[in-house]
Short mmCIF file of C-alpha atoms in Angstrom, two decimals:
data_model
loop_
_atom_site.label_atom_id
_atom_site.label_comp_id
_atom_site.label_asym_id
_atom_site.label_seq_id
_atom_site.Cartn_x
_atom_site.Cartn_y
_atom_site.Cartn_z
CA UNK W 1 -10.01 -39.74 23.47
CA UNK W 2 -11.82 -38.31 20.14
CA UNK W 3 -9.65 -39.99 17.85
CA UNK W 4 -10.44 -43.72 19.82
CA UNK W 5 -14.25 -42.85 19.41
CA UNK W 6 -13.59 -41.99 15.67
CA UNK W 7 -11.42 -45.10 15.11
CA UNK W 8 -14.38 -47.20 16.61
CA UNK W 9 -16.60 -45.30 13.98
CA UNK W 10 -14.47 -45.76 11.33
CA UNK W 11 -14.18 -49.98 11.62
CA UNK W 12 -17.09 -51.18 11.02
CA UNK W 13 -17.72 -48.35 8.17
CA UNK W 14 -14.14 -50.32 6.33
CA UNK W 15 -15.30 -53.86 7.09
CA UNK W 16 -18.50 -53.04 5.17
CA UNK W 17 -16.82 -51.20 2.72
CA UNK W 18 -14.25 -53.67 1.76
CA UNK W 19 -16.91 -56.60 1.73
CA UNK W 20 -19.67 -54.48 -0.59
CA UNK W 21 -17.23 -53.63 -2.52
CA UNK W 22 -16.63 -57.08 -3.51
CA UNK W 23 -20.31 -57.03 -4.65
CA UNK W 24 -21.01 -59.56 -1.65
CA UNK W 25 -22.95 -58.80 1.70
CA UNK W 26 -26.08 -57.52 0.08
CA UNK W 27 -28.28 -58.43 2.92
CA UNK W 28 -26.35 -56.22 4.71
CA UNK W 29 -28.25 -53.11 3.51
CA UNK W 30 -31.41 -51.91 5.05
CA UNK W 31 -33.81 -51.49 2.88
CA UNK W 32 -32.59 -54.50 0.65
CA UNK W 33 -32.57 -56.93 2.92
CA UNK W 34 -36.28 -56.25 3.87
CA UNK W 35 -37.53 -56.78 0.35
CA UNK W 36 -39.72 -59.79 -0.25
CA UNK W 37 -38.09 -62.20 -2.86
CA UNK W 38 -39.81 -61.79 -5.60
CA UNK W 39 -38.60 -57.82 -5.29
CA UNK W 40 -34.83 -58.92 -4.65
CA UNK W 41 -34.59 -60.56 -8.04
CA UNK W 42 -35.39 -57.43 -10.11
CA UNK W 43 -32.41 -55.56 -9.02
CA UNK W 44 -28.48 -56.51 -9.28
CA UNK W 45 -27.19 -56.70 -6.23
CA UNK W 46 -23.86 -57.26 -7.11
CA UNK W 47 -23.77 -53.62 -8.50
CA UNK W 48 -26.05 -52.53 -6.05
CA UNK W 49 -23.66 -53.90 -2.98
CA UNK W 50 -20.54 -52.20 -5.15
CA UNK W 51 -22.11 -48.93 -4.85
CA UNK W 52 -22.77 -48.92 -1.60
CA UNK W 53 -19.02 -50.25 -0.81
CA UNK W 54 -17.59 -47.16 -2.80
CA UNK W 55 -20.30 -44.80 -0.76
CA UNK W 56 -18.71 -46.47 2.37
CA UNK W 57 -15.30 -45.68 1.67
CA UNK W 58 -16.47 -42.18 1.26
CA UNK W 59 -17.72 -42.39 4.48
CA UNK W 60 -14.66 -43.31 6.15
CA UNK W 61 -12.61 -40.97 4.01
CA UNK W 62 -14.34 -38.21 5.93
CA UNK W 63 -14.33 -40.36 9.65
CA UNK W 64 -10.18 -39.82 8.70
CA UNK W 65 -10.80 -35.94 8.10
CA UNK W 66 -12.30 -35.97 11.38
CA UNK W 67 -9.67 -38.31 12.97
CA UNK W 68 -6.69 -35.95 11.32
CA UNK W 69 -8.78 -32.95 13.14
CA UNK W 70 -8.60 -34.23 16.44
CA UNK W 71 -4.85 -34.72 16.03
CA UNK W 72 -3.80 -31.95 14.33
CA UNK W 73 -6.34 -29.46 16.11
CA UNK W 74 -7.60 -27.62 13.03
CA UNK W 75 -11.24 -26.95 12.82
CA UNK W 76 -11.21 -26.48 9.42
CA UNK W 77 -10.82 -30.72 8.64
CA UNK W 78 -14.00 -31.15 10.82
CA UNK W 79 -15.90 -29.01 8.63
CA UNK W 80 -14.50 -30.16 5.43
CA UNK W 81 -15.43 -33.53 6.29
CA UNK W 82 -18.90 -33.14 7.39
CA UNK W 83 -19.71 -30.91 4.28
CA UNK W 84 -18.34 -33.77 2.40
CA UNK W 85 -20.24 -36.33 4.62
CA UNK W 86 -23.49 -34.46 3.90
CA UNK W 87 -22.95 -34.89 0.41
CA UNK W 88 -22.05 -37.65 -0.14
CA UNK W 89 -25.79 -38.54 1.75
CA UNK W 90 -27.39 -36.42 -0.61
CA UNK W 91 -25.52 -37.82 -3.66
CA UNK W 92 -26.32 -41.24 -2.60
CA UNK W 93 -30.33 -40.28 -1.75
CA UNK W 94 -30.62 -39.21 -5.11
CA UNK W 95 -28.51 -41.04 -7.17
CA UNK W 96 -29.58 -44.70 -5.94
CA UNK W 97 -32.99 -43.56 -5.90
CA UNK W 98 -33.50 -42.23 -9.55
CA UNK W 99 -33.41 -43.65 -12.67
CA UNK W 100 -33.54 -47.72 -11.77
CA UNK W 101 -29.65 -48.09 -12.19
CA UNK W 102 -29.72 -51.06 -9.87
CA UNK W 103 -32.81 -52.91 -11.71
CA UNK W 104 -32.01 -55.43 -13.58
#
């Protein structure tokens, strides 16, 4: 039953990976997508949307972890994936946040 949950995670985290990845579906992101106009046009969202499709593969890399845990029965894969899950949040907090790499 875990690994159908974790599948149903894990779908919508690929779809959005493999279209920001393509540097399309930019209004897709939260805090983008909310941005008056005139604010859109100073970043580059096709680099900006890339980024986030990587950071979305990430994510699903560690939705598998969790999906090989449930079918292997190792608790170890669980953790190793939400450590990496965790980072990967706090790598992305800090790294998209700092040092205007997305402004154009």
């Amino acid at each position: 039953m875990g690994v159908i949950v974790y599948l149903i995670i894990m779908l919508p985290f690929l779809i959005f990976a493999i279209v920001l990845s393509q540097g399309k579906g930019a209004f897709l992101l939260a805090g983008f997508n909310t941005m008056a106009q005139e604010d859109k046009e100073q970043y580059d969202e096709k680099a900006l949307a890339r980024f986030m499709g990587k950071m979305m593969y990430g994510y699903c890399f560690c939705v598998l972890l969790w999906i090989l845990d449930e079918l292997f029965h190792t608790q170890w894969l669980f953790h190793v994936g939400l450590v990496l899950f965790v980072a990967l949040t706090l790598f992305l907090l800090i790294y998209a946040n700092t040092g205007n790499r997305f402004k154009k």
